[in-house]
Amino acid sequence: MSKEIDNIFVDVRNAFRLLHNYQERVLQIVSYIREQTPFNDMWGKKDWFSAEIGKRRNSPDSDYAKLSVFKDMWGWDFLYGYFFEYYFGFEVIGKKKVEMSIFQVSDDGFFISTQEKKLMNKTSCFDPSELSHSYLILNASIYTTEYTELWLTDPSYPNDEYVDFLSRFLSSPLDINISRNDKGEVALIKKYDMQRFISQLEADAVIRDFGRIVKNETGIELFKHNFYEDL
């Protein structure tokens, strides 16, 4: 029994080291993609399907310990890389506003699971890892109004919240969703397997693909001009 338990913690240590290297690589990829666009900064959003770790005001020493932790937190609350959004803000390209983000989805096993009463904090509800996927999801809205109206929205489901839209998209076998409205706005979101970013050459192929779709649908060149030379 002792040897079995020892081996479990060897796996835990290896898992954290792997996650460190993986997360650094994802950050490099996302930063590289952003650098090919007019966006010059990014921000993070984590609280989609689990909670961010917030701050508490009543710490006895707020300079030393200020995070809010409690007994019934989910493990996912501590693992930001499970599902994370890198938000780039918006820029004006031509005469249109473009808003963009990239989602890091490290495991879609919950979303593709067909169990009826599945819970995000019960990994036994997930589809097997071998049948699940890891994605980077490119997301953009192109509009001329003051604010985007189609960000993470599908007009076919007008009562959905952002989180409902993402759940529906991640549960779908389709890898792309394109939405339009009568104000000329177009929103595009597309899944790309994480394996497609194994090298800069492969990442460039993804950028060209998403750039081609955005240009075909909106006329906007989202990325640097060299990504369109072969189109």
Short mmCIF file of C-alpha atoms in Angstrom, two decimals:
data_model
loop_
_atom_site.label_atom_id
_atom_site.label_comp_id
_atom_site.label_asym_id
_atom_site.label_seq_id
_atom_site.Cartn_x
_atom_site.Cartn_y
_atom_site.Cartn_z
CA MET A 1 0.00 0.00 0.00
CA SER A 2 2.80 2.44 0.90
CA LYS A 3 4.52 1.91 -2.47
CA GLU A 4 1.21 2.43 -4.28
CA ILE A 5 0.61 5.70 -2.45
CA ASP A 6 4.19 6.80 -3.09
CA ASN A 7 3.65 6.21 -6.81
CA ILE A 8 0.48 8.34 -6.76
CA PHE A 9 2.46 11.30 -5.47
CA VAL A 10 5.17 10.71 -8.04
CA ASP A 11 2.39 11.08 -10.61
CA VAL A 12 1.20 14.26 -8.90
CA ARG A 13 4.67 15.81 -9.01
CA ASN A 14 5.11 14.82 -12.64
CA ALA A 15 1.66 16.22 -13.46
CA PHE A 16 2.48 19.63 -11.97
CA ARG A 17 5.80 19.80 -13.81
CA LEU A 18 4.05 18.87 -17.04
CA LEU A 19 1.36 21.50 -16.43
CA HIS A 20 4.03 24.14 -15.84
CA ASN A 21 5.72 23.41 -19.16
CA TYR A 22 2.39 23.12 -20.96
CA GLN A 23 1.09 26.43 -19.59
CA GLU A 24 4.26 28.28 -20.56
CA ARG A 25 3.96 26.89 -24.07
CA VAL A 26 0.29 27.91 -24.38
CA LEU A 27 1.13 31.43 -23.22
CA GLN A 28 3.87 31.63 -25.86
CA ILE A 29 1.46 30.47 -28.57
CA VAL A 30 -1.29 32.90 -27.58
CA SER A 31 1.21 35.75 -27.39
CA TYR A 32 2.58 34.85 -30.81
CA ILE A 33 -0.91 34.88 -32.34
CA ARG A 34 -1.67 38.24 -30.74
CA GLU A 35 1.59 39.68 -32.08
CA GLN A 36 0.37 38.98 -35.62
CA THR A 37 -2.65 41.26 -35.06
CA PRO A 38 -3.05 45.00 -34.31
CA PHE A 39 -3.87 44.17 -30.66
CA ASN A 40 -1.07 45.24 -28.33
CA ASP A 41 -2.21 43.85 -24.97
CA MET A 42 -4.28 41.10 -23.38
CA TRP A 43 -6.21 40.36 -20.21
CA GLY A 44 -7.35 37.14 -18.59
CA LYS A 45 -10.80 35.81 -17.71
CA LYS A 46 -11.07 32.55 -15.81
CA ASP A 47 -14.49 32.37 -14.15
CA TRP A 48 -16.44 30.58 -16.88
CA PHE A 49 -17.07 27.12 -15.44
CA SER A 50 -15.32 27.45 -12.08
CA ALA A 51 -14.48 30.34 -9.80
CA GLU A 52 -11.52 32.68 -9.74
CA ILE A 53 -9.76 32.84 -6.40
CA GLY A 54 -10.86 36.18 -5.01
CA LYS A 55 -9.57 38.36 -2.21
CA ARG A 56 -10.85 38.61 1.36
CA ARG A 57 -10.95 41.89 3.22
CA ASN A 58 -10.96 40.49 6.74
CA SER A 59 -7.58 38.77 6.76
CA PRO A 60 -5.64 39.31 10.03
CA ASP A 61 -2.68 40.25 7.80
CA SER A 62 -3.86 41.34 4.34
CA ASP A 63 -0.30 41.99 3.18
CA TYR A 64 0.60 38.38 3.92
CA ALA A 65 -2.51 36.32 3.12
CA LYS A 66 -5.40 37.86 1.19
CA LEU A 67 -6.90 35.10 -0.97
CA SER A 68 -10.33 33.66 -0.24
CA VAL A 69 -10.11 29.89 0.24
CA PHE A 70 -12.68 27.60 1.83
CA LYS A 71 -13.49 23.94 2.32
CA ASP A 72 -15.91 23.38 -0.56
CA MET A 73 -13.88 24.96 -3.37
CA TRP A 74 -13.48 22.99 -6.58
CA GLY A 75 -10.09 21.71 -7.64
CA TRP A 76 -10.66 23.57 -10.91
CA ASP A 77 -10.65 26.87 -8.99
CA PHE A 78 -6.91 26.36 -8.50
CA LEU A 79 -6.19 25.18 -12.06
CA TYR A 80 -6.58 28.24 -14.23
CA GLY A 81 -5.26 26.49 -17.32
CA TYR A 82 -8.22 24.11 -17.46
CA PHE A 83 -10.46 26.73 -19.12
CA PHE A 84 -9.10 30.24 -19.61
CA GLU A 85 -9.81 33.19 -21.88
CA TYR A 86 -7.15 35.57 -23.17
CA TYR A 87 -9.01 38.76 -24.08
CA PHE A 88 -7.34 41.18 -26.50
CA GLY A 89 -9.86 44.04 -26.34
CA PHE A 90 -10.87 45.83 -29.54
CA GLU A 91 -9.14 47.72 -32.34
CA VAL A 92 -10.38 49.63 -35.37
CA ILE A 93 -9.35 48.02 -38.65
CA GLY A 94 -10.45 49.94 -41.70
CA LYS A 95 -13.76 51.43 -40.64
CA LYS A 96 -14.80 48.51 -38.47
CA LYS A 97 -14.22 47.55 -34.85
CA VAL A 98 -12.71 44.16 -34.20
CA GLU A 99 -12.92 42.47 -30.79
CA MET A 100 -10.96 39.28 -30.20
CA SER A 101 -10.06 36.64 -27.65
CA ILE A 102 -8.56 33.17 -27.50
CA PHE A 103 -9.89 30.40 -25.25
CA GLN A 104 -7.63 27.76 -23.80
CA VAL A 105 -9.68 24.59 -23.40
CA SER A 106 -7.40 21.94 -21.99
CA ASP A 107 -10.06 19.23 -21.72
CA ASP A 108 -13.51 19.15 -23.32
CA GLY A 109 -14.39 15.82 -21.69
CA PHE A 110 -17.18 17.38 -19.62
CA PHE A 111 -18.82 19.09 -22.58
CA ILE A 112 -18.85 16.10 -24.91
CA SER A 113 -20.01 13.70 -22.21
CA THR A 114 -23.53 12.40 -22.78
CA GLN A 115 -24.21 11.60 -19.11
CA GLU A 116 -27.53 13.11 -18.07
CA LYS A 117 -26.61 14.43 -14.62
CA LYS A 118 -22.99 15.36 -15.21
CA LEU A 119 -21.19 17.77 -12.89
CA MET A 120 -18.11 19.83 -13.71
CA ASN A 121 -16.49 18.99 -10.38
CA LYS A 122 -16.95 15.23 -10.86
CA THR A 123 -14.35 14.05 -13.37
CA SER A 124 -15.98 10.62 -13.38
CA CYS A 125 -18.71 12.27 -15.50
CA PHE A 126 -16.21 13.26 -18.20
CA ASP A 127 -15.64 11.33 -21.39
CA PRO A 128 -12.37 9.35 -21.28
CA SER A 129 -9.24 11.43 -21.85
CA GLU A 130 -8.44 9.38 -24.93
CA LEU A 131 -11.72 10.47 -26.54
CA SER A 132 -11.58 14.10 -25.41
CA HIS A 133 -9.81 17.09 -26.95
CA SER A 134 -7.61 20.05 -26.06
CA TYR A 135 -8.28 23.24 -28.01
CA LEU A 136 -7.27 26.78 -28.62
CA ILE A 137 -10.42 28.56 -29.76
CA LEU A 138 -10.13 31.76 -31.78
CA ASN A 139 -13.01 34.17 -31.28
CA ALA A 140 -13.69 37.50 -33.01
CA SER A 141 -16.54 39.95 -33.56
CA ILE A 142 -16.47 42.55 -36.35
CA TYR A 143 -18.96 45.42 -36.06
CA THR A 144 -19.63 49.10 -36.78
CA THR A 145 -21.97 49.88 -33.87
CA GLU A 146 -20.79 51.24 -30.52
CA TYR A 147 -20.75 47.83 -28.88
CA THR A 148 -20.66 44.28 -30.16
CA GLU A 149 -24.03 42.52 -29.97
CA LEU A 150 -22.92 39.07 -31.13
CA TRP A 151 -20.00 38.44 -28.77
CA LEU A 152 -20.41 34.80 -27.69
CA THR A 153 -23.98 34.95 -28.93
CA ASP A 154 -26.03 33.02 -31.46
CA PRO A 155 -29.24 34.77 -32.59
CA SER A 156 -30.85 31.33 -32.92
CA TYR A 157 -30.75 31.11 -29.11
CA PRO A 158 -31.65 34.65 -27.98
CA ASN A 159 -32.10 33.72 -24.31
CA ASP A 160 -28.67 32.13 -23.92
CA GLU A 161 -26.02 33.69 -21.68
CA TYR A 162 -22.37 33.69 -22.76
CA VAL A 163 -21.73 30.55 -20.75
CA ASP A 164 -24.65 28.79 -22.47
CA PHE A 165 -23.24 29.71 -25.86
CA LEU A 166 -19.83 28.31 -24.96
CA SER A 167 -21.32 25.12 -23.52
CA ARG A 168 -23.39 24.58 -26.65
CA PHE A 169 -20.42 25.23 -28.93
CA LEU A 170 -18.07 22.97 -27.00
CA SER A 171 -20.67 20.20 -26.93
CA SER A 172 -21.18 20.40 -30.68
CA PRO A 173 -19.22 18.29 -33.16
CA LEU A 174 -18.97 21.40 -35.37
CA ASP A 175 -15.67 23.25 -35.16
CA ILE A 176 -16.94 26.69 -36.21
CA ASN A 177 -19.87 29.00 -35.54
CA ILE A 178 -20.55 32.15 -37.56
CA SER A 179 -23.29 34.57 -36.46
CA ARG A 180 -24.70 37.64 -38.23
CA ASN A 181 -27.25 40.32 -37.50
CA ASP A 182 -29.08 42.99 -39.48
CA LYS A 183 -26.60 45.66 -38.34
CA GLY A 184 -23.80 44.10 -40.34
CA GLU A 185 -22.02 42.51 -37.40
CA VAL A 186 -20.30 39.17 -37.87
CA ALA A 187 -19.01 36.97 -35.05
CA LEU A 188 -16.78 33.97 -35.66
CA ILE A 189 -15.51 31.34 -33.27
CA LYS A 190 -13.50 28.28 -34.28
CA LYS A 191 -11.88 25.36 -32.47
CA TYR A 192 -8.33 24.32 -33.31
CA ASP A 193 -6.78 21.19 -31.81
CA MET A 194 -3.88 22.10 -29.54
CA GLN A 195 -1.69 19.70 -31.54
CA ARG A 196 -1.90 22.10 -34.49
CA PHE A 197 0.36 24.57 -32.65
CA ILE A 198 3.30 22.20 -32.29
CA SER A 199 5.57 24.57 -34.25
CA GLN A 200 5.56 28.12 -35.60
CA LEU A 201 4.96 26.74 -39.08
CA GLU A 202 1.85 24.92 -37.88
CA ALA A 203 0.68 27.94 -35.87
CA ASP A 204 1.06 30.10 -38.98
CA ALA A 205 -1.17 27.66 -40.86
CA VAL A 206 -3.88 28.15 -38.23
CA ILE A 207 -3.50 31.93 -38.41
CA ARG A 208 -3.87 31.79 -42.20
CA ASP A 209 -6.95 29.60 -41.89
CA PHE A 210 -8.73 31.83 -39.38
CA GLY A 211 -7.59 34.95 -41.21
CA ARG A 212 -8.97 33.60 -44.48
CA ILE A 213 -12.36 32.87 -42.91
CA VAL A 214 -12.57 36.32 -41.29
CA LYS A 215 -11.61 38.04 -44.55
CA ASN A 216 -14.08 36.01 -46.60
CA GLU A 217 -16.90 36.77 -44.17
CA THR A 218 -16.13 40.42 -43.38
CA GLY A 219 -13.49 41.77 -45.76
CA ILE A 220 -11.21 42.48 -42.78
CA GLU A 221 -7.57 41.40 -42.69
CA LEU A 222 -7.20 40.54 -39.01
CA PHE A 223 -3.55 39.51 -39.21
CA LYS A 224 -0.40 40.92 -40.80
CA HIS A 225 -0.52 41.16 -44.57
CA ASN A 226 2.01 38.35 -45.15
CA PHE A 227 -0.59 35.82 -43.92
CA TYR A 228 -2.76 36.68 -46.93
CA GLU A 229 -0.16 36.56 -49.69
CA ASP A 230 -1.06 33.02 -50.72
CA LEU A 231 -4.82 33.54 -50.63
#
